[in-house]
Short mmCIF file of C-alpha atoms and ligand atoms in Angstrom, two decimals:
data_model
loop_
_atom_site.label_atom_id
_atom_site.label_comp_id
_atom_site.label_asym_id
_atom_site.label_seq_id
_atom_site.Cartn_x
_atom_site.Cartn_y
_atom_site.Cartn_z
CA ARG A 1 -30.35 7.86 20.40
CA ALA A 2 -29.02 10.67 21.33
CA LYS A 3 -28.34 9.64 25.12
CA VAL A 4 -27.18 6.40 23.65
CA ARG A 5 -24.33 8.40 21.27
CA GLY A 6 -23.49 10.72 24.33
CA ARG A 7 -22.44 7.61 25.86
CA GLY A 8 -20.43 5.69 23.55
CA ARG A 9 -18.74 9.24 22.22
CA VAL A 10 -17.17 9.03 26.13
CA GLU A 11 -13.17 8.94 26.59
CA VAL A 12 -12.10 5.45 28.36
CA HIS A 13 -8.87 7.29 30.34
CA ASP A 14 -6.21 3.84 31.79
CA PRO A 15 -4.16 6.26 33.64
CA THR A 16 -1.30 2.37 34.02
CA THR A 17 -1.23 2.25 30.21
CA THR A 18 0.83 6.48 30.03
CA ASN A 19 1.39 9.05 32.37
CA SER A 20 2.37 12.42 31.00
CA ALA A 21 1.68 14.13 27.55
CA ALA A 22 4.93 14.02 27.13
CA ASP A 23 5.18 10.15 27.93
CA ARG A 24 2.11 10.03 25.06
CA LEU A 25 4.30 11.50 23.19
CA ARG A 26 7.21 10.30 22.90
CA LEU A 27 5.11 6.39 22.46
CA LEU A 28 3.20 7.39 20.17
CA GLY A 29 6.26 8.93 18.16
CA GLU A 30 7.80 5.09 18.90
CA LEU A 31 4.87 3.30 18.08
CA ARG A 32 4.90 5.12 13.92
CA LEU A 33 8.56 4.61 13.45
CA GLY A 34 8.25 0.40 14.74
CA ILE A 35 4.77 -0.14 12.57
CA ALA A 36 7.42 0.94 9.58
CA ALA A 37 10.82 -1.04 10.85
CA GLY A 38 8.22 -4.15 11.29
CA GLN A 39 8.54 -4.11 15.48
CA LEU A 40 4.89 -5.89 15.17
CA ARG A 41 4.72 -9.00 16.06
CA LEU A 42 1.04 -11.35 15.75
CA LEU A 43 0.29 -13.91 18.24
CA TYR A 44 -2.93 -16.19 17.46
CA GLN A 45 -5.69 -17.46 20.36
CA PRO A 46 -7.32 -20.73 19.30
CA GLN A 47 -10.97 -20.98 19.73
CA VAL A 48 -12.60 -24.69 20.79
CA GLN A 49 -15.65 -26.14 19.44
CA LEU A 50 -17.37 -27.11 23.31
CA ARG A 51 -18.91 -29.62 21.51
CA ASP A 52 -16.19 -31.57 19.57
CA GLY A 53 -12.68 -29.74 21.49
CA ARG A 54 -12.26 -28.71 17.81
CA VAL A 55 -10.01 -26.19 16.88
CA ARG A 56 -13.24 -23.73 15.19
CA GLY A 57 -9.94 -20.81 15.13
CA VAL A 58 -8.29 -17.98 16.44
CA GLU A 59 -8.13 -14.79 17.03
CA ALA A 60 -4.71 -12.52 16.15
CA LEU A 61 -3.83 -10.40 19.04
CA VAL A 62 -0.68 -7.86 18.35
CA ARG A 63 2.26 -7.08 20.47
CA TRP A 64 5.06 -4.43 19.76
CA GLN A 65 9.20 -6.07 20.27
CA HIS A 66 10.05 -2.81 21.34
CA PRO A 67 13.59 -2.25 21.20
CA THR A 68 14.54 -1.67 24.47
CA ARG A 69 10.98 -2.61 26.48
CA GLY A 70 10.85 -5.85 24.70
CA LEU A 71 7.91 -7.62 24.11
CA LEU A 72 4.54 -4.96 24.89
CA PRO A 73 1.41 -6.29 25.33
CA PRO A 74 -1.52 -4.28 23.65
CA ALA A 75 -2.68 -2.29 27.00
CA GLU A 76 0.39 -0.26 26.47
CA PHE A 77 -0.26 1.02 23.53
CA ILE A 78 -3.35 0.27 21.59
CA ASP A 79 -4.81 3.71 23.66
CA VAL A 80 -2.14 5.99 22.55
CA ALA A 81 -2.47 4.66 18.84
CA GLU A 82 -6.71 4.98 19.22
CA GLN A 83 -6.51 7.92 20.20
CA SER A 84 -4.07 9.68 17.79
CA GLY A 85 -5.67 7.73 14.67
CA LEU A 86 -2.07 6.19 14.27
CA VAL A 87 -4.46 2.42 15.07
CA ARG A 88 -5.15 3.27 11.48
CA ALA A 89 -1.98 2.54 10.28
CA LEU A 90 -1.67 0.01 13.26
CA GLY A 91 -5.27 -1.44 12.23
CA ALA A 92 -4.00 -2.19 8.00
CA TRP A 93 -0.76 -3.93 9.04
CA VAL A 94 -2.59 -6.48 11.27
CA LEU A 95 -5.51 -7.52 9.12
CA GLU A 96 -2.95 -8.24 6.05
CA ALA A 97 -0.52 -9.37 8.40
CA ALA A 98 -3.45 -11.51 9.97
CA VAL A 99 -5.25 -12.53 6.45
CA LYS A 100 -1.87 -13.48 4.70
CA GLN A 101 -1.56 -16.29 7.78
CA ALA A 102 -4.68 -17.47 7.33
CA ALA A 103 -4.72 -17.50 3.86
CA ARG A 104 -1.37 -20.15 4.25
CA TRP A 105 -3.46 -21.66 7.27
CA ALA A 106 -5.72 -22.42 4.35
CA ARG A 107 -3.38 -23.48 2.06
CA ASP A 108 -2.37 -25.97 4.64
CA PRO A 109 -3.77 -29.97 4.00
CA SER A 110 -2.84 -31.11 6.66
CA HIS A 111 -5.04 -29.30 9.38
CA PRO A 112 -8.92 -28.22 9.79
CA THR A 113 -9.49 -24.89 7.96
CA LEU A 114 -9.42 -22.10 10.55
CA GLU A 115 -11.03 -18.96 11.26
CA VAL A 116 -9.03 -16.23 11.89
CA SER A 117 -10.55 -13.49 13.94
CA VAL A 118 -8.79 -9.63 14.15
CA ASN A 119 -9.78 -7.18 16.27
CA LEU A 120 -11.43 -4.13 14.66
CA SER A 121 -10.74 -0.64 16.46
CA ALA A 122 -14.07 2.04 17.16
CA ARG A 123 -12.02 4.38 14.34
CA GLN A 124 -11.46 1.48 11.47
CA LEU A 125 -14.88 0.28 12.13
CA THR A 126 -15.79 3.52 10.60
CA ALA A 127 -13.39 5.35 8.61
CA PRO A 128 -13.50 5.21 4.96
CA GLY A 129 -13.44 2.56 3.09
CA LEU A 130 -12.92 -0.45 5.72
CA VAL A 131 -14.59 -2.37 3.31
CA GLU A 132 -12.67 -2.13 -0.14
CA ALA A 133 -9.63 -2.32 1.75
CA VAL A 134 -10.17 -6.05 3.48
CA THR A 135 -11.99 -6.49 0.03
CA ALA A 136 -8.37 -6.04 -1.58
CA ILE A 137 -5.93 -7.58 1.07
CA LEU A 138 -8.94 -11.20 1.14
CA VAL A 139 -8.28 -11.19 -3.06
CA ARG A 140 -4.09 -10.01 -2.90
CA HIS A 141 -4.28 -13.52 0.03
CA ARG A 142 -6.66 -15.51 -2.27
CA LEU A 143 -8.78 -15.94 1.67
CA PRO A 144 -12.21 -16.86 1.34
CA ALA A 145 -14.10 -14.38 3.21
CA GLY A 146 -15.99 -16.84 5.08
CA LEU A 147 -12.54 -17.43 6.56
CA LEU A 148 -12.26 -14.23 8.42
CA VAL A 149 -14.40 -13.45 11.31
CA LEU A 150 -13.80 -8.95 12.18
CA GLU A 151 -14.33 -9.09 15.94
CA VAL A 152 -16.00 -4.87 17.15
CA THR A 153 -16.72 -3.63 20.39
CA GLU A 154 -20.08 -2.70 21.05
CA THR A 155 -18.67 1.01 21.94
CA ALA A 156 -18.22 1.05 18.61
CA LEU A 157 -21.34 -0.22 17.66
CA VAL A 158 -22.63 3.07 19.50
CA ALA A 159 -20.25 5.90 18.85
CA ASP A 160 -21.12 6.51 15.24
CA PRO A 161 -24.18 3.54 14.69
CA GLU A 162 -24.82 4.80 11.47
CA ALA A 163 -21.32 4.71 9.81
CA ALA A 164 -21.04 1.46 11.64
CA ALA A 165 -24.44 -0.80 9.78
CA ALA A 166 -23.67 0.45 7.08
CA ALA A 167 -19.94 -0.76 7.22
CA LEU A 168 -21.14 -4.10 8.48
CA THR A 169 -23.97 -4.56 6.37
CA ALA A 170 -21.01 -4.56 3.18
CA LEU A 171 -18.61 -6.85 5.04
CA LYS A 172 -21.39 -9.09 5.32
CA GLU A 173 -21.81 -8.94 1.71
CA LEU A 174 -18.53 -9.81 1.38
CA GLY A 175 -19.13 -13.02 3.88
CA VAL A 176 -16.18 -11.59 6.76
CA GLY A 177 -18.26 -12.55 9.99
CA VAL A 178 -18.32 -10.13 12.45
CA SER A 179 -18.18 -10.35 16.30
CA VAL A 180 -19.01 -8.27 18.66
CA ASP A 181 -16.30 -8.25 21.33
CA ASP A 182 -16.73 -8.02 25.39
CA PHE A 183 -20.16 -8.13 25.12
CA GLY A 184 -21.89 -7.08 28.25
CA THR A 185 -19.68 -4.38 29.27
CA GLY A 186 -20.59 -1.64 26.67
CA TYR A 187 -23.44 -0.09 26.09
CA ALA A 188 -25.69 -0.87 22.95
CA SER A 189 -28.65 -2.41 23.65
CA LEU A 190 -30.42 -5.76 22.26
CA THR A 191 -31.80 -2.89 19.47
CA TYR A 192 -28.43 -3.45 18.38
CA LEU A 193 -28.34 -6.95 17.77
CA GLN A 194 -31.02 -7.02 15.56
CA ARG A 195 -30.60 -3.81 13.37
CA PHE A 196 -26.70 -5.23 12.98
CA PRO A 197 -25.94 -7.92 11.16
CA VAL A 198 -23.73 -10.04 13.48
CA ASP A 199 -22.45 -13.34 13.41
CA GLU A 200 -21.11 -14.28 17.11
CA LEU A 201 -21.43 -12.79 20.85
CA LYS A 202 -18.36 -12.55 22.67
CA ILE A 203 -18.96 -13.15 26.61
CA ASP A 204 -16.58 -10.70 28.50
CA ARG A 205 -13.94 -12.89 30.69
CA SER A 206 -15.29 -10.39 33.14
CA PHE A 207 -17.96 -12.81 33.39
CA VAL A 208 -17.28 -15.77 32.83
CA SER A 209 -14.38 -15.67 35.79
CA GLY A 210 -17.34 -15.24 37.50
CA LEU A 211 -18.76 -18.90 36.44
CA GLY A 212 -19.55 -21.42 39.09
CA VAL A 213 -18.48 -18.64 42.20
CA SER A 214 -20.92 -15.63 41.74
CA ASP A 215 -24.74 -16.01 41.32
CA GLY A 216 -24.81 -12.63 39.26
CA ASP A 217 -21.89 -13.90 37.04
CA THR A 218 -23.16 -16.84 35.91
CA GLY A 219 -26.33 -15.88 35.46
CA ILE A 220 -25.05 -12.92 33.00
CA VAL A 221 -23.08 -15.48 31.52
CA ARG A 222 -25.87 -18.46 30.86
CA ALA A 223 -28.53 -15.41 29.25
CA CYS A 224 -25.49 -14.08 26.93
CA VAL A 225 -25.38 -17.44 25.64
CA GLN A 226 -29.46 -17.70 25.45
CA LEU A 227 -29.48 -14.06 23.71
CA ALA A 228 -27.49 -15.16 21.30
CA HIS A 229 -28.60 -18.38 21.04
CA ALA A 230 -32.39 -16.47 20.53
CA VAL A 231 -30.99 -14.16 17.85
CA GLY A 232 -29.23 -17.01 15.92
CA VAL A 233 -25.42 -16.13 16.29
CA ARG A 234 -22.82 -18.23 18.53
CA ALA A 235 -21.99 -17.50 21.70
CA VAL A 236 -17.95 -17.81 22.43
CA ALA A 237 -16.98 -17.48 26.24
CA GLU A 238 -13.34 -15.96 26.47
CA GLY A 239 -11.44 -15.75 29.25
CA VAL A 240 -12.17 -19.85 30.10
CA GLU A 241 -9.16 -20.59 32.90
CA THR A 242 -11.13 -22.97 34.70
CA GLU A 243 -12.73 -27.02 33.81
CA GLU A 244 -14.94 -25.51 36.70
CA GLN A 245 -15.73 -22.86 34.48
CA ARG A 246 -15.46 -25.09 30.70
CA GLN A 247 -18.04 -27.76 32.85
CA ALA A 248 -20.29 -24.13 33.24
CA LEU A 249 -19.77 -23.69 29.71
CA VAL A 250 -21.22 -26.61 28.34
CA GLU A 251 -24.26 -26.95 30.75
CA MET A 252 -25.39 -24.03 29.66
CA GLY A 253 -24.94 -24.60 25.57
CA CYS A 254 -22.03 -22.48 24.89
CA ASP A 255 -20.49 -22.86 21.61
CA VAL A 256 -16.82 -22.25 21.71
CA GLU A 257 -14.48 -21.28 24.66
CA GLN A 258 -11.34 -18.90 23.89
CA GLY A 259 -8.92 -18.90 27.03
CA TYR A 260 -5.56 -19.84 29.21
CA LEU A 261 -7.06 -23.70 30.00
CA PHE A 262 -7.03 -24.73 26.04
CA SER A 263 -3.99 -22.21 25.61
CA ARG A 264 -2.57 -18.41 25.99
CA PRO A 265 -2.32 -16.73 22.31
CA VAL A 266 0.96 -18.59 20.44
CA GLU A 267 3.23 -17.83 17.70
CA ALA A 268 1.01 -18.92 14.31
CA ALA A 269 3.30 -22.30 14.15
CA VAL A 270 2.17 -23.47 17.40
CA VAL A 271 -1.57 -22.68 16.42
CA ARG A 272 0.11 -25.72 13.90
CA GLU A 273 0.43 -27.96 16.38
CA LEU A 274 -3.10 -27.47 18.57
CA ALA A 275 -5.01 -27.40 15.94
CA ALA A 276 -3.72 -30.75 14.40
CA ARG A 277 -4.13 -32.49 17.97
P1 C2E B 1 -9.68 -9.13 23.26
O1 C2E B 1 -9.53 -9.18 22.19
O2 C2E B 1 -10.96 -9.19 24.16
O3 C2E B 1 -9.02 -10.05 23.75
C1 C2E B 1 -8.43 -10.77 24.98
C2 C2E B 1 -7.71 -10.46 25.49
O4 C2E B 1 -8.10 -11.43 26.34
C3 C2E B 1 -6.09 -10.91 24.91
O5 C2E B 1 -5.71 -9.60 25.61
C4 C2E B 1 -5.77 -12.15 26.06
O6 C2E B 1 -4.21 -12.14 25.66
C5 C2E B 1 -6.63 -12.18 27.06
N1 C2E B 1 -7.11 -13.73 27.85
C6 C2E B 1 -7.58 -14.79 26.65
N2 C2E B 1 -7.36 -15.56 27.63
C7 C2E B 1 -7.73 -15.48 28.73
C8 C2E B 1 -7.59 -16.11 30.09
O7 C2E B 1 -7.55 -17.26 30.15
N3 C2E B 1 -6.97 -15.39 31.85
C9 C2E B 1 -7.24 -13.51 31.00
N4 C2E B 1 -6.41 -13.02 32.03
N5 C2E B 1 -6.66 -13.01 29.41
C10 C2E B 1 -7.14 -14.17 28.98
P2 C2E B 1 -4.09 -9.10 25.13
O8 C2E B 1 -4.10 -10.04 23.77
O9 C2E B 1 -3.79 -8.53 25.49
O10 C2E B 1 -5.24 -8.06 24.42
C11 C2E B 1 -6.09 -7.18 25.12
C12 C2E B 1 -7.32 -6.00 23.96
O11 C2E B 1 -6.32 -5.27 23.05
C13 C2E B 1 -7.60 -7.39 23.42
O12 C2E B 1 -8.25 -7.65 24.03
C14 C2E B 1 -8.05 -5.75 22.59
O13 C2E B 1 -9.39 -5.60 22.40
C15 C2E B 1 -6.66 -5.25 22.00
N6 C2E B 1 -6.14 -5.58 20.48
C16 C2E B 1 -5.22 -6.94 20.90
N7 C2E B 1 -4.59 -7.22 20.02
C17 C2E B 1 -5.65 -5.51 18.34
C18 C2E B 1 -5.67 -5.32 17.33
O14 C2E B 1 -4.79 -6.14 16.72
N8 C2E B 1 -5.78 -4.63 16.92
C19 C2E B 1 -6.74 -3.64 18.06
N9 C2E B 1 -7.64 -1.88 17.40
N10 C2E B 1 -7.42 -4.62 19.45
C20 C2E B 1 -6.19 -5.30 19.94
MG1 MG B 2 -11.05 -9.44 20.71
MG1 MG B 3 -13.01 -9.56 24.60
MG1 MG B 4 -11.98 -8.55 27.00
#
């Protein structure tokens, strides 16, 4: 356990996103102002049931409409936000906006009920007050808890297992779904799958992209699907880009696909059309 905890605390630094301390500091200042000024946006990427092609839900993905640099993907600012603690303000905005949109969809009788998945940072997961905040947002927008799924990474789970388990258990009682994102890339042991009440494993894109090409990746994806089903949870494949990958997933019995093959992340208005198809 000590070893796992130690490894979970290692910070991953990506030199491509930020250069110097001064750059990071400036970015942070701009982001703080940008959040307050309403510069964050959400795109939504459909998640499709492989059994019948129905859009089961969407994943909310944050973007920053920067005043001079254009629409920035999370790779440009999430790490800085996470390390500074500003990710809590960002995360609060994302949750509010995603639940508000989900409630709009839930009131719309013209298309099937959509689940909305929201990414939680490690800090958000273990910060005190998460469950209270989620409850308040669901009540405020009158969204049934079952239509919200929170995606957490293995790294977030192992960073502080006690706090993570407590938060996930409370979220589960509330009726919110929990998904383990980027499954297979972190340090979570199989024990965690039993200890944490999760509903879904999202198999990382790095394995999905090797389907049919690399025997190793194909075997890993198959094992992840079987593992998910063995512990009674849904298997979702992320980053599905080709028809061959989809076919392999269907043969393996994977439940849900998400990726450019069906759709890139899109505006909320476009989701409506895609879900009605
Ligand atoms: P993630 O949660 O694993 O999200 C999936 C990422 O893969 C998204 O990138 C999505 O656009 C991309 N993707 C989906 N299908 C394909 C595909 O077929 N091919 C390729 N090449 N990529 C695909 P995005 O939107 O840039 O987000 C990157 C990461 O940023 C997310 O990875 C997540 O970890 C983080 N993130 C995004 N939104 C939020 C947020 O609201 N809060 C937090 N804390 N993190 C977020
Ligand atoms: Mg995700
Ligand atoms: Mg993912
Ligand atoms: Mg990923």
